[in-house]
CSV table of C-alpha atoms and ligand atoms in Angstrom, one decimal:
chain,number,residue,atom,x,y,z
A,1,MET,CA,69.5,56.8,-97.5
A,2,ALA,CA,66.4,56.4,-99.8
A,3,PRO,CA,63.1,55.2,-98.3
A,4,SER,CA,61.7,52.2,-99.6
A,5,THR,CA,58.0,52.4,-101.4
A,6,ILE,CA,57.4,49.6,-103.5
A,7,ALA,CA,59.7,46.7,-104.4
A,8,CYS,CA,59.8,44.1,-106.8
A,9,GLY,CA,59.4,40.5,-105.8
A,10,PHE,CA,61.9,38.8,-107.3
A,11,THR,CA,65.4,40.5,-109.0
A,12,VAL,CA,68.7,39.2,-110.4
A,13,ILE,CA,71.4,40.8,-111.3
A,14,THR,CA,74.1,39.5,-113.4
A,15,GLY,CA,77.3,41.0,-114.9
A,16,PRO,CA,80.7,40.3,-115.2
A,17,SER,CA,83.2,39.5,-112.8
A,18,GLY,CA,84.8,42.7,-111.5
A,19,VAL,CA,81.7,45.2,-112.8
A,20,GLY,CA,80.8,46.2,-109.1
A,21,LYS,CA,77.9,43.8,-108.4
A,22,GLY,CA,78.5,43.6,-104.8
A,23,SER,CA,79.4,47.1,-104.3
A,24,LEU,CA,76.2,47.9,-105.6
A,25,VAL,CA,74.4,45.3,-104.1
A,26,LYS,CA,75.4,46.3,-100.9
A,27,LEU,CA,74.5,49.6,-101.2
A,28,LEU,CA,70.5,48.5,-102.4
A,29,LEU,CA,70.8,46.7,-98.7
A,30,GLN,CA,71.3,49.4,-97.0
A,31,ARG,CA,69.2,52.0,-98.6
A,32,HIS,CA,66.3,49.3,-98.5
A,33,LYS,CA,66.5,46.9,-95.9
A,34,GLU,CA,63.3,44.6,-96.6
A,35,ILE,CA,65.3,43.1,-99.3
A,36,TRP,CA,66.5,40.1,-98.8
A,37,LEU,CA,69.3,38.8,-100.9
A,38,SER,CA,70.2,35.1,-100.8
A,39,ILE,CA,73.3,33.8,-99.7
A,40,SER,CA,74.8,31.2,-102.1
A,41,ALA,CA,76.6,28.0,-101.7
A,42,THR,CA,80.3,27.9,-103.6
A,43,THR,CA,82.9,25.6,-103.4
A,44,ARG,CA,85.3,28.5,-103.9
A,45,ALA,CA,87.9,28.8,-101.2
A,46,PRO,CA,86.7,31.9,-98.9
A,47,ARG,CA,89.0,35.2,-99.6
A,48,ASP,CA,90.7,37.2,-97.1
A,49,GLY,CA,87.3,38.7,-94.6
A,50,GLU,CA,84.7,36.2,-96.3
A,51,LEU,CA,82.9,34.8,-93.4
A,52,ASP,CA,80.7,31.2,-93.8
A,53,GLY,CA,77.2,32.0,-94.0
A,54,GLU,CA,77.4,35.7,-94.7
A,55,HIS,CA,78.9,36.0,-97.7
A,56,TYR,CA,78.8,32.2,-98.7
A,57,HIS,CA,78.0,29.0,-97.5
A,58,PHE,CA,81.6,27.6,-98.0
A,59,LEU,CA,81.2,23.9,-99.2
A,60,GLU,CA,83.3,20.5,-100.6
A,61,ARG,CA,82.9,19.4,-103.8
A,62,ASP,CA,81.2,16.4,-103.0
A,63,ARG,CA,78.7,18.0,-100.5
A,64,PHE,CA,77.8,20.7,-103.2
A,65,PHE,CA,77.2,18.1,-105.6
A,66,ASN,CA,75.1,16.1,-103.1
A,67,LEU,CA,72.7,19.3,-102.5
A,68,VAL,CA,72.9,19.2,-106.8
A,69,ASP,CA,71.1,15.8,-106.4
A,70,SER,CA,69.1,16.6,-104.1
A,71,ASP,CA,67.6,19.5,-105.9
A,72,GLY,CA,68.9,21.5,-103.1
A,73,PHE,CA,69.7,24.1,-105.7
A,74,LEU,CA,67.3,26.7,-107.8
A,75,GLU,CA,70.0,27.0,-110.2
A,76,TRP,CA,73.8,26.4,-110.3
A,77,ALA,CA,76.9,26.6,-112.3
A,78,GLU,CA,80.9,26.6,-112.8
A,79,PHE,CA,82.2,29.9,-113.3
A,80,ALA,CA,86.2,30.1,-113.7
A,81,GLY,CA,86.7,26.5,-112.1
A,82,ASN,CA,84.5,26.6,-109.2
A,83,CYS,CA,81.0,25.7,-108.5
A,84,TYR,CA,78.1,28.2,-107.4
A,85,GLY,CA,74.3,27.7,-106.5
A,86,THR,CA,71.2,29.3,-105.3
A,87,PRO,CA,70.1,27.3,-102.3
A,88,VAL,CA,66.3,27.1,-103.2
A,89,LYS,CA,64.3,26.8,-99.7
A,90,PRO,CA,64.9,29.8,-98.1
A,91,VAL,CA,64.1,31.7,-101.7
A,92,LYS,CA,60.7,29.8,-102.3
A,93,GLU,CA,59.9,30.5,-98.5
A,94,LYS,CA,60.7,34.5,-98.6
A,95,LEU,CA,59.0,34.7,-102.1
A,96,SER,CA,55.8,33.1,-100.4
A,97,ASP,CA,55.9,35.8,-97.4
A,98,GLY,CA,56.1,38.1,-99.7
A,99,ILE,CA,59.6,39.0,-98.8
A,100,PRO,CA,61.6,40.8,-102.2
A,101,VAL,CA,64.1,38.7,-103.4
A,102,LEU,CA,67.4,39.9,-104.7
A,103,LEU,CA,70.1,37.0,-106.3
A,104,GLU,CA,73.7,38.5,-107.3
A,105,ILE,CA,75.0,35.4,-109.7
A,106,GLU,CA,76.6,34.9,-113.2
A,107,LEU,CA,75.2,34.5,-116.3
A,108,GLU,CA,74.2,30.6,-116.6
A,109,GLY,CA,72.6,31.1,-113.1
A,110,ALA,CA,70.6,34.0,-114.8
A,111,ARG,CA,69.7,31.7,-117.9
A,112,GLN,CA,68.2,29.0,-115.7
A,113,VAL,CA,65.9,31.4,-113.1
A,114,ARG,CA,65.0,33.2,-116.3
A,115,LYS,CA,63.4,29.3,-117.3
A,116,ASN,CA,62.2,28.8,-114.2
A,117,PHE,CA,61.0,31.9,-113.2
A,118,PRO,CA,60.2,34.1,-116.1
A,119,GLU,CA,58.4,36.9,-114.2
A,120,ALA,CA,61.7,37.6,-111.9
A,121,LEU,CA,63.1,41.1,-113.1
A,122,GLN,CA,66.7,40.4,-114.7
A,123,ILE,CA,69.6,43.2,-114.6
A,124,PHE,CA,72.6,43.2,-116.2
A,125,LEU,CA,75.4,45.4,-114.7
A,126,ALA,CA,77.9,46.4,-117.2
A,127,PRO,CA,81.3,48.4,-117.2
A,128,PRO,CA,81.6,51.5,-119.1
A,129,SER,CA,84.6,50.0,-120.7
A,130,PHE,CA,86.8,46.6,-120.6
A,131,ASP,CA,90.0,48.6,-119.8
A,132,GLU,CA,87.9,49.6,-116.8
A,133,LEU,CA,86.7,46.1,-116.0
A,134,GLU,CA,90.1,45.2,-116.0
A,135,LYS,CA,91.4,48.1,-113.3
A,136,ARG,CA,88.5,46.7,-110.8
A,137,ILE,CA,89.4,43.1,-111.2
A,138,ARG,CA,93.0,43.8,-110.4
A,139,GLY,CA,92.3,47.1,-108.2
A,140,ARG,CA,89.9,44.7,-106.0
A,141,ALA,CA,93.4,42.6,-105.2
A,142,THR,CA,91.6,39.6,-104.1
A,143,ASP,CA,92.4,37.0,-107.2
A,144,GLU,CA,95.4,35.4,-108.4
A,145,GLU,CA,96.7,36.3,-112.3
A,146,GLU,CA,95.2,32.9,-113.3
A,147,ALA,CA,91.7,33.4,-112.0
A,148,ILE,CA,92.1,37.1,-113.0
A,149,GLN,CA,92.9,35.9,-116.6
A,150,LYS,CA,89.7,33.2,-116.2
A,151,ARG,CA,87.2,35.9,-115.3
A,152,LEU,CA,88.2,38.3,-118.4
A,153,VAL,CA,88.1,35.6,-120.4
A,154,ARG,CA,84.5,34.5,-119.3
A,155,ALA,CA,83.9,38.9,-119.0
A,156,LYS,CA,84.0,39.1,-122.7
A,157,GLU,CA,81.7,36.0,-123.6
A,158,GLU,CA,79.2,37.7,-120.4
A,159,LEU,CA,78.8,41.0,-122.2
A,160,LYS,CA,77.6,40.0,-125.3
A,161,ALA,CA,74.6,38.4,-123.6
A,162,LYS,CA,73.5,41.6,-122.4
A,163,ASP,CA,70.7,42.2,-124.4
A,164,GLU,CA,69.1,39.1,-123.1
A,165,PHE,CA,68.7,41.5,-119.6
A,166,ASP,CA,64.9,43.3,-118.9
A,167,ALA,CA,67.9,46.3,-118.3
A,168,VAL,CA,71.5,47.2,-119.2
A,169,ILE,CA,72.5,49.5,-116.2
A,170,ILE,CA,76.2,50.7,-116.7
A,171,ASN,CA,77.9,51.2,-113.4
A,172,ASP,CA,80.1,54.1,-114.2
A,173,ASP,CA,79.4,56.2,-111.1
A,174,LEU,CA,77.9,53.9,-108.6
A,175,LEU,CA,75.4,55.8,-107.0
A,176,THR,CA,73.7,56.7,-110.4
A,177,ALA,CA,73.8,52.8,-111.1
A,178,VAL,CA,72.4,52.0,-107.9
A,179,SER,CA,69.4,54.6,-108.7
A,180,GLN,CA,69.0,53.4,-111.9
A,181,ILE,CA,68.3,49.8,-110.6
A,182,GLU,CA,65.9,51.3,-107.6
A,183,LYS,CA,64.0,52.7,-110.7
A,184,GLN,CA,64.0,49.5,-112.5
A,185,MET,CA,63.1,47.7,-109.4
A,186,GLY,CA,60.0,49.9,-109.0
A,187,PHE,CA,61.4,51.9,-105.7
A,188,GLU,CA,60.0,55.6,-105.5
A,189,SER,CA,63.2,57.8,-106.2
A,190,PRO,CA,64.9,59.9,-103.3
B,1,ADP,P1,81.8,42.2,-108.7
B,1,ADP,O1,81.2,41.8,-107.2
B,1,ADP,O2,81.1,42.3,-109.7
B,1,ADP,O3,82.9,41.2,-109.1
B,1,ADP,P2,82.8,44.0,-106.9
B,1,ADP,O4,81.7,45.2,-106.0
B,1,ADP,O5,83.6,43.5,-105.8
B,1,ADP,O6,82.6,43.5,-108.4
B,1,ADP,O7,84.1,45.5,-107.1
B,1,ADP,C1,85.5,45.3,-107.9
B,1,ADP,C2,86.0,46.7,-107.6
B,1,ADP,O8,85.3,47.9,-108.6
B,1,ADP,C3,86.2,47.0,-106.2
B,1,ADP,O9,87.6,47.3,-106.0
B,1,ADP,C4,85.0,48.0,-105.6
B,1,ADP,O10,85.2,49.1,-105.3
B,1,ADP,C5,85.2,48.5,-107.2
B,1,ADP,N1,84.1,49.1,-108.3
B,1,ADP,C6,82.5,49.0,-107.9
B,1,ADP,N2,82.4,50.0,-108.5
B,1,ADP,C7,82.7,51.1,-109.1
B,1,ADP,C8,82.4,52.4,-109.1
B,1,ADP,N3,80.9,52.6,-109.7
B,1,ADP,N4,83.6,52.7,-109.7
B,1,ADP,C9,84.9,52.7,-109.5
B,1,ADP,N5,85.2,51.2,-108.7
B,1,ADP,C10,84.1,50.7,-108.5
B,2,5GP,P1,82.9,35.1,-106.7
B,2,5GP,O1,84.1,33.9,-106.7
B,2,5GP,O2,83.6,36.6,-107.6
B,2,5GP,O3,82.4,35.5,-105.6
B,2,5GP,O4,82.0,34.7,-108.1
B,2,5GP,C1,82.0,34.4,-108.6
B,2,5GP,C2,80.7,34.9,-109.7
B,2,5GP,O5,79.8,34.1,-109.3
B,2,5GP,C3,80.1,36.4,-109.6
B,2,5GP,O6,80.0,36.6,-111.1
B,2,5GP,C4,78.8,35.9,-109.1
B,2,5GP,O7,78.1,36.5,-109.5
B,2,5GP,C5,78.8,34.6,-109.4
B,2,5GP,N1,77.6,33.8,-108.1
B,2,5GP,C6,77.7,33.8,-106.7
B,2,5GP,N2,77.1,33.1,-106.3
B,2,5GP,C7,76.3,32.6,-107.4
B,2,5GP,C8,75.0,31.8,-107.4
B,2,5GP,O8,74.4,30.9,-106.7
B,2,5GP,N3,74.9,30.8,-108.8
B,2,5GP,C9,75.6,31.2,-109.3
B,2,5GP,N4,74.8,31.0,-110.7
B,2,5GP,N5,76.6,32.6,-110.0
B,2,5GP,C10,77.1,32.8,-108.1
């Protein structure tokens, strides 16, 4: 795996559901152990194999909105019928300790971060085509048809916003996409 040298302080990765954000982030974290990935809170039910506190903090809606009301989130948004938010405290702690912070969030959340942290690097991960995106969402086999439809509708909207971002990376070949992201983040090539 590539050794890390320089790290960008604060990076946000966005892109439509099924584009490969999770796969790419996993690889990035394996290659750069110093990166800290924020664990989001969500009102979505856990998928098979997802663990509370590891993949997400799974919260009831009441608890989620208590946190919204008490400014517990750096950003939050509703996506395909569920709420998702980034707990603010750990992010601020890591940034003040000089640890590179990574958020993997949807478009509305990325826009909120852009407003409050304009220095953060914002990366949009795009699919090679819409058909390939649909294949990936279906191939992942984690969502019901209704959820898939909501995600595909939302994906069309998200794709229109790609030019707002500092960089657009096409996730065709995963390793190529990871190395393009590393370059954007200021890591030296392996
Ligand atoms: P997201 O986190 O953006 O919703 P995932 O990481 O869950 O997306 O990926 C969705 C599906 O696409 C998974 O089955 C994953 O294995 C597959 N996938 C990810 N990247 C690629 C790629 N570059 N080429 C082909 N399939 C991919
Ligand atoms: P999923 O249900 O597939 O895990 O996530 C759905 C979408 O929510 C993905 O686009 C993911 O990036 C986004 N997401 C995950 N955590 C957060 C968060 O904390 N805030 C926002 N705004 N979006 C998030």
